[in-house]
Short mmCIF file of C-alpha atoms in Angstrom, two decimals:
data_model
loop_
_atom_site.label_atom_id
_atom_site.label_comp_id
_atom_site.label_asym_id
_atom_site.label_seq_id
_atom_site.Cartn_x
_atom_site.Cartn_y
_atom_site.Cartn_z
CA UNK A 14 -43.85 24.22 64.84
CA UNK A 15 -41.96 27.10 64.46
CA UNK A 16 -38.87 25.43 66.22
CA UNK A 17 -39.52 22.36 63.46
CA UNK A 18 -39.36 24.87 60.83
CA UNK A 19 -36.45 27.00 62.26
CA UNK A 20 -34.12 23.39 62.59
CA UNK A 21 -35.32 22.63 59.23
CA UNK A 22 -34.10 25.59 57.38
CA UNK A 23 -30.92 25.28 59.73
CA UNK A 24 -30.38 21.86 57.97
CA UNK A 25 -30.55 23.71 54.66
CA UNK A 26 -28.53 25.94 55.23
CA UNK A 27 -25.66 23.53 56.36
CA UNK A 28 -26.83 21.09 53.51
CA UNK A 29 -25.85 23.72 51.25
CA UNK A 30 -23.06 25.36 52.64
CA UNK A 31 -21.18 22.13 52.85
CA UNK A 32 -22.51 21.37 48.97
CA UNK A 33 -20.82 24.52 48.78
CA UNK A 34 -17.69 23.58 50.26
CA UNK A 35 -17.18 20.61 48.85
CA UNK A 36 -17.58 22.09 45.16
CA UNK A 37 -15.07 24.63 46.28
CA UNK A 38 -12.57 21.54 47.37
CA UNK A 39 -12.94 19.55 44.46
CA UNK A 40 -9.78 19.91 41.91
CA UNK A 41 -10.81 20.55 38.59
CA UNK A 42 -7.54 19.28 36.01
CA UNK A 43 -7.82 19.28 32.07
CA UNK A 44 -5.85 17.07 29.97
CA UNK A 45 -4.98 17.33 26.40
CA UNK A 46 -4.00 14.71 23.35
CA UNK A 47 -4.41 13.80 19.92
CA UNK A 48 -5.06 10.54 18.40
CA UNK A 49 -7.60 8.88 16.79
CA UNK A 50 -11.01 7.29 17.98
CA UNK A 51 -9.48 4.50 19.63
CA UNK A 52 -7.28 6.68 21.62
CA UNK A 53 -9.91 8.88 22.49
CA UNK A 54 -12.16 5.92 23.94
CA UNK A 55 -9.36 4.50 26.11
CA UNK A 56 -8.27 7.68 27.33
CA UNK A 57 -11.53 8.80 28.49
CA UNK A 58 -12.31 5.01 30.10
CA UNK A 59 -8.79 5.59 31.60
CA UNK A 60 -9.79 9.03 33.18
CA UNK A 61 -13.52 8.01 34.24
CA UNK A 62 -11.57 4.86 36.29
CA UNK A 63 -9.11 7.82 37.83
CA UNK A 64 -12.15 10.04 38.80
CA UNK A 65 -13.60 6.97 40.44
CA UNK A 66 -10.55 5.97 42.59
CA UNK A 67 -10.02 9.86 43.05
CA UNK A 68 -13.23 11.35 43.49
CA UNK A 69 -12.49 14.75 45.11
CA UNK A 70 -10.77 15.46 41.08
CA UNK A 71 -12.44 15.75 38.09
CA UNK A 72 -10.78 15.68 34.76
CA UNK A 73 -11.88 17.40 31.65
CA UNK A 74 -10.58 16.11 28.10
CA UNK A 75 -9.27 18.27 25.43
CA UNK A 76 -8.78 15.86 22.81
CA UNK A 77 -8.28 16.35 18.92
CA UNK A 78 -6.41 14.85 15.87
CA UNK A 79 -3.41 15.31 14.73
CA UNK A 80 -3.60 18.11 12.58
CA UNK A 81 -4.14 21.69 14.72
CA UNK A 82 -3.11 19.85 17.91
CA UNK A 83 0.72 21.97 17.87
CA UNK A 84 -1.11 25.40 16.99
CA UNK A 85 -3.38 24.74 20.00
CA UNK A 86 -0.49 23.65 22.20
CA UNK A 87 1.33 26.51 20.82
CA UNK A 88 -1.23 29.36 21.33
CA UNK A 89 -2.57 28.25 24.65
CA UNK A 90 1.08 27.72 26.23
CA UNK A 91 2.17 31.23 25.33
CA UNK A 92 -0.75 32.37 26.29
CA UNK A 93 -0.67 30.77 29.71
CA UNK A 94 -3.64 29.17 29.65
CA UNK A 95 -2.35 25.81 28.84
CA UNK A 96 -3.91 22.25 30.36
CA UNK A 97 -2.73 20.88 33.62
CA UNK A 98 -1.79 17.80 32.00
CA UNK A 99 -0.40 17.93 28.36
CA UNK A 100 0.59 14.72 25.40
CA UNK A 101 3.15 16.59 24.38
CA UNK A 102 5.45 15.05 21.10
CA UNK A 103 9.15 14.61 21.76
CA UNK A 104 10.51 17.39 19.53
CA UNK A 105 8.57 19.93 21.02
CA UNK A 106 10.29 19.89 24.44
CA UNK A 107 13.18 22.28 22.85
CA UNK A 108 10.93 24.56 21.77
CA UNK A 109 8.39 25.02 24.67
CA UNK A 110 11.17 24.59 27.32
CA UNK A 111 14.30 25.39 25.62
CA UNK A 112 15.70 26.01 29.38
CA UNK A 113 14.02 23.61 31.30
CA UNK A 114 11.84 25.77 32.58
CA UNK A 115 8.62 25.66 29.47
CA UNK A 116 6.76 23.21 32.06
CA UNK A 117 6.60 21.94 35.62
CA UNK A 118 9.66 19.77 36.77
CA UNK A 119 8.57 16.88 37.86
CA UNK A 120 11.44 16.36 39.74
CA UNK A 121 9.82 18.23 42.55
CA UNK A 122 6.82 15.42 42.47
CA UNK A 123 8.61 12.62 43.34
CA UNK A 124 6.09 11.86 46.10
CA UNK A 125 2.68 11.71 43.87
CA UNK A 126 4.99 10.49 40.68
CA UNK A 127 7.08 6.88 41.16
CA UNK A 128 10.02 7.68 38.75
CA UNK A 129 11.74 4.42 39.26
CA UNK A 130 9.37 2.78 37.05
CA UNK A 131 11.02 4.65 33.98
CA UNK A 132 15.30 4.32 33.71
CA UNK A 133 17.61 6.87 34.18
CA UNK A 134 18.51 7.01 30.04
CA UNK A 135 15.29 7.18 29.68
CA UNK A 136 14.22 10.19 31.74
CA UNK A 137 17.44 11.65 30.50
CA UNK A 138 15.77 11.47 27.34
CA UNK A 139 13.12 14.57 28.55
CA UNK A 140 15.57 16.39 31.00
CA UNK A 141 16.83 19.60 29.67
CA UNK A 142 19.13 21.44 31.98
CA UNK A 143 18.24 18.78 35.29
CA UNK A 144 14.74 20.01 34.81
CA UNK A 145 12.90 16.76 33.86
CA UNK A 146 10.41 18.59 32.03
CA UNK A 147 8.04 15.49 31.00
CA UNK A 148 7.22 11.50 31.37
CA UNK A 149 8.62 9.40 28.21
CA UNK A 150 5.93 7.02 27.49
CA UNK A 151 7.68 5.22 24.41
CA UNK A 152 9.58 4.71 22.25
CA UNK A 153 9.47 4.93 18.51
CA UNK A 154 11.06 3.75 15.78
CA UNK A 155 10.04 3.73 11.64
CA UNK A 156 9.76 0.65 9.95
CA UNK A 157 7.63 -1.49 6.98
CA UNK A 158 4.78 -2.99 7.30
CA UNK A 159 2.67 -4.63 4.59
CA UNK A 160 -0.91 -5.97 3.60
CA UNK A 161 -0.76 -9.24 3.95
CA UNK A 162 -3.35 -9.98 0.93
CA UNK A 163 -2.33 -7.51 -1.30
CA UNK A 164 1.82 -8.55 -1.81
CA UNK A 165 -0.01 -12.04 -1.96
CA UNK A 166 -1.73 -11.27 -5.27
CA UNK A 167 0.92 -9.52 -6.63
CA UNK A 168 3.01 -12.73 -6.02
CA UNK A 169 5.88 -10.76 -4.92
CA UNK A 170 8.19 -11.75 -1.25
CA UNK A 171 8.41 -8.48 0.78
CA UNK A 172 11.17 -6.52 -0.54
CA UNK A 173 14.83 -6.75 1.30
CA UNK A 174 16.98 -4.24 -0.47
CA UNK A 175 16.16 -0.71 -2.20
CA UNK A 176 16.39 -2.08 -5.39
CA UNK A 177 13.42 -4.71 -4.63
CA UNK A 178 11.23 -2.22 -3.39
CA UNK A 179 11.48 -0.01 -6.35
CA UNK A 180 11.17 -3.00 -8.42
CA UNK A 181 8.09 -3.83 -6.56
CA UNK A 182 6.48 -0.60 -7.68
CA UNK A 183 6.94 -1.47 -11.63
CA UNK A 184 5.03 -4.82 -10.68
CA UNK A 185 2.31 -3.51 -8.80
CA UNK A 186 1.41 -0.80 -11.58
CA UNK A 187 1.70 -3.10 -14.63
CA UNK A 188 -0.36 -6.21 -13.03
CA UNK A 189 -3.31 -3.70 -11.13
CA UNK A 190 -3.16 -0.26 -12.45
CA UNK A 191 -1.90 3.11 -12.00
CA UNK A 192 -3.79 3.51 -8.27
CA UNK A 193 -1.89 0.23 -6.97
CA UNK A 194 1.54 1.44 -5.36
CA UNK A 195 3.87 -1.17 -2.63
CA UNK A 196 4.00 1.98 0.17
CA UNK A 197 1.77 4.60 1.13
CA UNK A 198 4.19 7.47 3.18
CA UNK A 199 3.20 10.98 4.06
CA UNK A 200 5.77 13.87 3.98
CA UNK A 201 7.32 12.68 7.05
CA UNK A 202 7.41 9.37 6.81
CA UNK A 203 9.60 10.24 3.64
CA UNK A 204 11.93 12.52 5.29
CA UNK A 205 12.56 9.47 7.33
CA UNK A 206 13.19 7.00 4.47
CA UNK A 207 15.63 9.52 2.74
CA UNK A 208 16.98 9.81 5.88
CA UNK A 209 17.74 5.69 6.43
CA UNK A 210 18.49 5.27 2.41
CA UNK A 211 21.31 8.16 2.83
CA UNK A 212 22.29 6.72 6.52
CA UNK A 213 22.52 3.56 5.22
CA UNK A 214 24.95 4.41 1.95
CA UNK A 215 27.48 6.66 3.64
CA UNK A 216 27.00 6.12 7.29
CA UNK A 217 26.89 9.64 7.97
CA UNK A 218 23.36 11.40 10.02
CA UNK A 219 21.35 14.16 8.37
CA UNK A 220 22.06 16.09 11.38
CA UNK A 221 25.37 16.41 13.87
CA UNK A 222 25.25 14.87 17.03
CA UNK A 223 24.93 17.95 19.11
CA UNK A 224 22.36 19.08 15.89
CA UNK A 225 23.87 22.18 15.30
CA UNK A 226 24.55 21.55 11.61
CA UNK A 227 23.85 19.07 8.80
CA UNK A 228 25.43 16.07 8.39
CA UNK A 229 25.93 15.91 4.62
CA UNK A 230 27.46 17.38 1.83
CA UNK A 231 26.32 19.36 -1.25
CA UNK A 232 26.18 16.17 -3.32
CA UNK A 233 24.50 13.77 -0.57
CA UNK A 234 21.47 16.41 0.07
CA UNK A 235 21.29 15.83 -4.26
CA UNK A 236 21.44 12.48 -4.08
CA UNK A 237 19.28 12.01 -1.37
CA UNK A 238 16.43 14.90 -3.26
CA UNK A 239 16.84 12.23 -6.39
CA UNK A 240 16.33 9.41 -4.08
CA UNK A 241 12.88 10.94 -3.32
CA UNK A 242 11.78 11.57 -6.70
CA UNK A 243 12.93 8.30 -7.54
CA UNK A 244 10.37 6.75 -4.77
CA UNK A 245 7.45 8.84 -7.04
CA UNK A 246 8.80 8.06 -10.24
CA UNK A 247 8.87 4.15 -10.18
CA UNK A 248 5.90 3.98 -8.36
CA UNK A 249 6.60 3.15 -5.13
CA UNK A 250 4.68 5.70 -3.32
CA UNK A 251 1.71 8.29 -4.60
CA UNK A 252 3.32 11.42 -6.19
CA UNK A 253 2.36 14.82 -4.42
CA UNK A 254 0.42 16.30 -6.75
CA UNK A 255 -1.58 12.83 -7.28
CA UNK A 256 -2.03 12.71 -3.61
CA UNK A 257 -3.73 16.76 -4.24
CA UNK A 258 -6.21 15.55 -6.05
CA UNK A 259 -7.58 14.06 -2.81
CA UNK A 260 -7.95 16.83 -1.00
CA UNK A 261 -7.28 17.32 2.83
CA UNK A 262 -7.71 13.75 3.71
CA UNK A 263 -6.76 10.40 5.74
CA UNK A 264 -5.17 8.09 3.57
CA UNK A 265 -6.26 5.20 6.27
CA UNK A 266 -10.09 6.55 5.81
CA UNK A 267 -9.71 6.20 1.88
CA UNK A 268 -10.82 2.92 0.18
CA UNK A 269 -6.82 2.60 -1.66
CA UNK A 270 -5.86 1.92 1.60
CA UNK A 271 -8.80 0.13 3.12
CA UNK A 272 -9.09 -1.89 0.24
CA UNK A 273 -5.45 -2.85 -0.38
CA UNK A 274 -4.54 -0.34 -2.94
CA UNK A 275 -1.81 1.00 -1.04
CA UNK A 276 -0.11 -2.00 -0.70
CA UNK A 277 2.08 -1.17 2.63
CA UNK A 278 3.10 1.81 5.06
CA UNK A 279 6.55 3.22 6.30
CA UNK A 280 5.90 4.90 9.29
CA UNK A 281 6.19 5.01 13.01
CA UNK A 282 5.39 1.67 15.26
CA UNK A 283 3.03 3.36 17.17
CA UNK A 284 1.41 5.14 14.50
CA UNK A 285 0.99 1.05 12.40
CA UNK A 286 -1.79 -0.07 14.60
CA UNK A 287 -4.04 2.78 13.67
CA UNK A 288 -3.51 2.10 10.39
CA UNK A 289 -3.96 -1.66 10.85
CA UNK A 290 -7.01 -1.61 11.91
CA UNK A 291 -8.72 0.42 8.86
CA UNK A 292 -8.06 -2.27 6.49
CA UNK A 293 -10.62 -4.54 5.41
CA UNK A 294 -10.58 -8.46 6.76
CA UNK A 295 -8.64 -10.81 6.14
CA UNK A 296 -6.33 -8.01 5.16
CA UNK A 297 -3.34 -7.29 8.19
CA UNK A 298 -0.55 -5.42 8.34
CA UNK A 299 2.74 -7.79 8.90
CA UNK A 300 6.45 -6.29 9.51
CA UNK A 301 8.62 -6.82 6.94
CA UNK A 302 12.20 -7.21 6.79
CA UNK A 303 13.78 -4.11 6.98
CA UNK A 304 15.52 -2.66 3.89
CA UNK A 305 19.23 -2.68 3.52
CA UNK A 306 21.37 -1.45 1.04
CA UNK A 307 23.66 -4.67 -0.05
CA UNK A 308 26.68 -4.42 2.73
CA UNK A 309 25.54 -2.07 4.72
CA UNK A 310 26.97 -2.14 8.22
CA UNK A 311 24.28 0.58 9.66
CA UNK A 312 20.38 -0.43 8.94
CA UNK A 313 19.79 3.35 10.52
CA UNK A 314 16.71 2.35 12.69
CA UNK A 315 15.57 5.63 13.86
CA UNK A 316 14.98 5.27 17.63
CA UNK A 317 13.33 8.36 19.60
CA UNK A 318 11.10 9.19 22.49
CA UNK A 319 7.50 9.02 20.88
CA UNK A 320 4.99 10.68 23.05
CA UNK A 321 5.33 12.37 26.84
CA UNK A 322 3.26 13.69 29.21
CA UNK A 323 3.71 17.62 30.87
CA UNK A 324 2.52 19.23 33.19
CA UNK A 325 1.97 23.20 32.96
CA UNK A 326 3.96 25.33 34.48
CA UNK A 327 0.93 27.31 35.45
CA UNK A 328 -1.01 24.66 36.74
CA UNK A 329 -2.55 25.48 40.49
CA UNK A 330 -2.54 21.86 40.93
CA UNK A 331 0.86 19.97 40.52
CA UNK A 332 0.42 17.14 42.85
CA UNK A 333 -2.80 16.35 41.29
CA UNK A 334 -1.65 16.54 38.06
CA UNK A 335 1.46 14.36 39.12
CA UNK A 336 -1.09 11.91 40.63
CA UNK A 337 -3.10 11.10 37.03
CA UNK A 338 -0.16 10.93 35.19
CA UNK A 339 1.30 8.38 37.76
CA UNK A 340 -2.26 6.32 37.33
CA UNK A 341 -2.24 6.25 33.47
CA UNK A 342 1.90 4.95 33.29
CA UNK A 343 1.51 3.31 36.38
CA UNK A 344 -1.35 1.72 37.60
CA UNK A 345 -2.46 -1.65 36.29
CA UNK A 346 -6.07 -0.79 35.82
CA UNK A 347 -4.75 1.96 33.30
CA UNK A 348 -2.14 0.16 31.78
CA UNK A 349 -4.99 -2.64 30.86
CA UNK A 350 -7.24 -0.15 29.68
CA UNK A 351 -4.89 1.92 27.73
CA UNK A 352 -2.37 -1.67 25.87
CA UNK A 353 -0.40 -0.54 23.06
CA UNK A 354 -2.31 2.84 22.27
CA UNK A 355 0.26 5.48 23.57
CA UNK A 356 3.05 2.87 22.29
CA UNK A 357 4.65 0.00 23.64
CA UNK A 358 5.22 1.50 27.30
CA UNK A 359 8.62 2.09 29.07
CA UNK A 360 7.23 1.77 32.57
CA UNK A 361 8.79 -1.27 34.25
CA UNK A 362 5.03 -2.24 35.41
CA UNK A 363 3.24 -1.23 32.52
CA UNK A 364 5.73 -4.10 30.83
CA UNK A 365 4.77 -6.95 33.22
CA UNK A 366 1.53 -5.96 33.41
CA UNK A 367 0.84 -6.17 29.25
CA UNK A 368 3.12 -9.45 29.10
CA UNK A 369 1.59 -11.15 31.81
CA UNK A 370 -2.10 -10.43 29.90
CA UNK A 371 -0.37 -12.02 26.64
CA UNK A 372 -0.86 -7.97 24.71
CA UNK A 373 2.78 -7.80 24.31
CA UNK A 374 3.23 -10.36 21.24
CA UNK A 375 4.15 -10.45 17.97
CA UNK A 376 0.77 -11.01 16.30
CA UNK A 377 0.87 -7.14 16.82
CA UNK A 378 2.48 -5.22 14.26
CA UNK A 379 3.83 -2.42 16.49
CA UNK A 380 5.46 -4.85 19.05
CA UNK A 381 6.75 -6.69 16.09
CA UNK A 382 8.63 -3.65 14.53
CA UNK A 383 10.00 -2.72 17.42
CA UNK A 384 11.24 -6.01 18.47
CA UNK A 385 12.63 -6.42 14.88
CA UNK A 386 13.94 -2.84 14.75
CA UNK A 387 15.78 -3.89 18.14
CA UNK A 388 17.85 -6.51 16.24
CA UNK A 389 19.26 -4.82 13.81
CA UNK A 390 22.77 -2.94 14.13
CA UNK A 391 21.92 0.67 14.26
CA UNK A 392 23.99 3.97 14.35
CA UNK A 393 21.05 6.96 14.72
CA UNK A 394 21.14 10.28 17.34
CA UNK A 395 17.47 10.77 17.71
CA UNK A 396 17.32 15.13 17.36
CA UNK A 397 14.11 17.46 17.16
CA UNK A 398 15.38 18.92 14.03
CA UNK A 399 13.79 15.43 12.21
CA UNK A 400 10.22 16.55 12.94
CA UNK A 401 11.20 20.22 12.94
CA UNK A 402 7.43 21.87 11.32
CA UNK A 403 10.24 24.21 9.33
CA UNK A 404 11.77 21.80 7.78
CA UNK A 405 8.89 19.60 6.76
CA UNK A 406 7.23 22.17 4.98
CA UNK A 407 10.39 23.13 3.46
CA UNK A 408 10.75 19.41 2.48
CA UNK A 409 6.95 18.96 1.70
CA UNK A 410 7.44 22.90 -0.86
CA UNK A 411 10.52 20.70 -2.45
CA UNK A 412 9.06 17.44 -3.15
CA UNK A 413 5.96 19.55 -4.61
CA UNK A 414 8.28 21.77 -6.85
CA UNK A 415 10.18 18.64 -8.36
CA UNK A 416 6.87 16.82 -8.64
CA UNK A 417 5.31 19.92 -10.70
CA UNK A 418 8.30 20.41 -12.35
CA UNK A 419 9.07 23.43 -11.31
CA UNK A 420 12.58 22.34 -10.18
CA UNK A 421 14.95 19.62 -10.52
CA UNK A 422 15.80 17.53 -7.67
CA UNK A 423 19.14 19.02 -7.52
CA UNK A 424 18.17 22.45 -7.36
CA UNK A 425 15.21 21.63 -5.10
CA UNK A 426 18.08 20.24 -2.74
CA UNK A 427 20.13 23.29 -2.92
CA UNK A 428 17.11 25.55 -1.97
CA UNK A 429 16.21 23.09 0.66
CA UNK A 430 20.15 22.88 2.37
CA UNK A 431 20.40 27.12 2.07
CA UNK A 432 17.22 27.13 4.14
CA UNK A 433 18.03 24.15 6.22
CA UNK A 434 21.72 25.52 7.29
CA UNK A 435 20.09 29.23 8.26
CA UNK A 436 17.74 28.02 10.15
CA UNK A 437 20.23 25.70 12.05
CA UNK A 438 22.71 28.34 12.58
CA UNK A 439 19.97 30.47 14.32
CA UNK A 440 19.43 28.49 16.87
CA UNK A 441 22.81 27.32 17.17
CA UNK A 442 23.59 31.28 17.92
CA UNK A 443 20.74 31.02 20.73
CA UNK A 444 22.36 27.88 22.38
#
């Protein structure tokens, strides 16, 4: 008996030393993103099929919107406590690895990570110094898209040139009301149209190619601060101080845009099918044609890198890391899982693998502004300084003090440029 016991508690003990052990072995990773709900559920479905076909790792989610998600990034990289596995946006890579060395080069993972499913331009796109410091996932580009039922009742063709579209906005507010506008933009997506209005006219880049200084003169950066206030004035889009009467909000969760209101978007491809899908049936969002200024050689179709994944510098497991990233680009059970909701894919597989199953089509509105973006003749350096947090709230201050009267467009250009040229000279001096 007391042998039975003795070999039972033996048992135990090796029942819960190797429990033990095996707790000890398994690799714990945590991953971070933003995005909406949709993005959220994928991801997770995504992860939960990698912890099955990997099941010594487990992977914790540290998801969030939008809004916040830089701060986080921000305080949690400096302080060194950053994820394994980061979504990381484009324009950040400059400042969180200015020398290559702000995350883990992946370079060295070229056994857990197949690279040759992405191009050479393409990884050159998130190499800084022969360090590639993150995956390209996408690519981005703005465009307009409109509700199908809405430009219907207002009996009006999707606008062509600059002069339509502000046209359009006299239309919409005389036949519906003063809460009917053709666009909906936020402060960025506005910095972008300026950008393409002013690219369009003169040819010339906000920024220099190696983005050391501003592309245009005293007088463009006027013309181009009167172009905005134009877009509030006719009623094209909702003024800023309008839009403060809302509050902190999501335009896509209001009922303007659910219901039609907000006639259209200008904004990034991969950003349209969130939007898309808020609107109430049989209501879709279709890509227009794009707008052109009348004989303009250079539609200025703003192409970048949209989103990227990193891996932390500090992470104590790189080839693990390396290995989930590799399954969510690169795996087919991910790629179906995940379609269109990271962007339409650069990875050569991830291509086939959403053509063959029919989700790369134009009956979706982000494949369809890319594809029609592709067309057109475009003359655009894709630079961080566009989404620069700097000089969108510089921008965002501006549009408010011209909308509020507290400035003219002019001067609110002037202010913007002195600030704009300081804060590119700085870093030019750190280069």
């Amino acid at each position: 008996m007391k042998k039975m016991l003795l070999t039972g508690l033996c048992y135990s003990v090796f029942l819960f030393s190797a429990t033990q052990t095996l707790a000890q072995d398994e690799v714990q990773l945590r991953m971070s993103w933003w995005g909406g709900k949709t993005r959220h559920n994928v991801m997770l479905k995504a992860i939960a099929a990698f912890e099955k076909r990997y099941p010594g790792i487990k992977v914790t989610g540290e998801y969030m919107g939008w809004d916040g998600y830089l701060s986080r990034m921000t305080t949690q990289i400096s302080g060194n406590k950053e994820p394994d596995v980061m979504q990381i946006n484009w324009p950040w890579l400059p400042t969180f690895s200015r020398n290559g060395d702000g995350f883990y080069d992946l370079n060295q993972l070229k056994d857990e990570l197949d690279l040759s499913q992405f191009s050479p331009a393409d990884l050159q796109t998130t190499t800084i110094k022969d360090k590639l410091t993150a995956i390209p996932l996408s690519m981005n580009v703005p465009g307009f898209y409109y509700n199908t039922e809405s430009w219907k009742k207002a009996g009006l063709d999707y606008p062509t040139t600059w002069e339509e579209l502000f046209a359009a906005g006299k239309v919409f507010k005389e036949k519906f009301g003063d809460n009917y506008y053709p666009l909906m933009a936020n402060n960025q997506d506005v910095f972008l149209m300026m950008n393409c209005y002013m690219s369009q006219k003169y040819n010339v880049p906000m920024f220099t190619a190696d983005g050391k200084k501003l592309g245009w003169s005293e007088a463009q950066w006027r013309e181009a601060f009167r172009f905005v206030e134009r877009l509030a004035n006719d009623h094209v889009i909702p003024a800023p101080k309008y839009l403060a009467s809302f509050g902190q909000f999501d335009f896509a969760d209001s009922k303007y845009w659910k219901e039609g209101m907000w006639a259209g978007v200008y904004t990034w491809n991969v950003t349209v099918q969130y939007y898309s899908q808020k609107l109430a049936p049989p209501a879709k969002l279709l890509s227009g044609t794009y707008i052109m200024l009348p004989g303009a050689t250079n539609a200025s179709a703003y192409f970048k890198v949209s989103l990227t994944y990193a891996i932390g510098k500090n992470t104590r497991h790189p080839k693990e890391s390396a290995m989930l990233i590799n399954f969510l680009l690169n795996d087919p059970e991910a790629i179906a899982t995940i379609k269109l909701e990271n962007g339409i894919p650069l990875s050569k597989i991830a291509i086939k693998t959403l053509t063959d199953d029919g989700t790369l089509n134009n009956d979706n509105p982000s494949v369809a502004g890319m594809n029609r973006a592709k067309t057109l003749s475009s003359e655009s350096v894709a630079t961080h300084w566009m989404e620069d947090q700097q000089l969108q709230s510089w921008f965002i201050e501006a549009r408010e003090n011209i909308d509020y009267g507290k400035r003219t467009a002019d001067q609110a250009a002037d202010e913007f440029v002195v600030h704009a040229d300081r804060l590119l000279k700085k870093a030019a001096s750190r280069w």
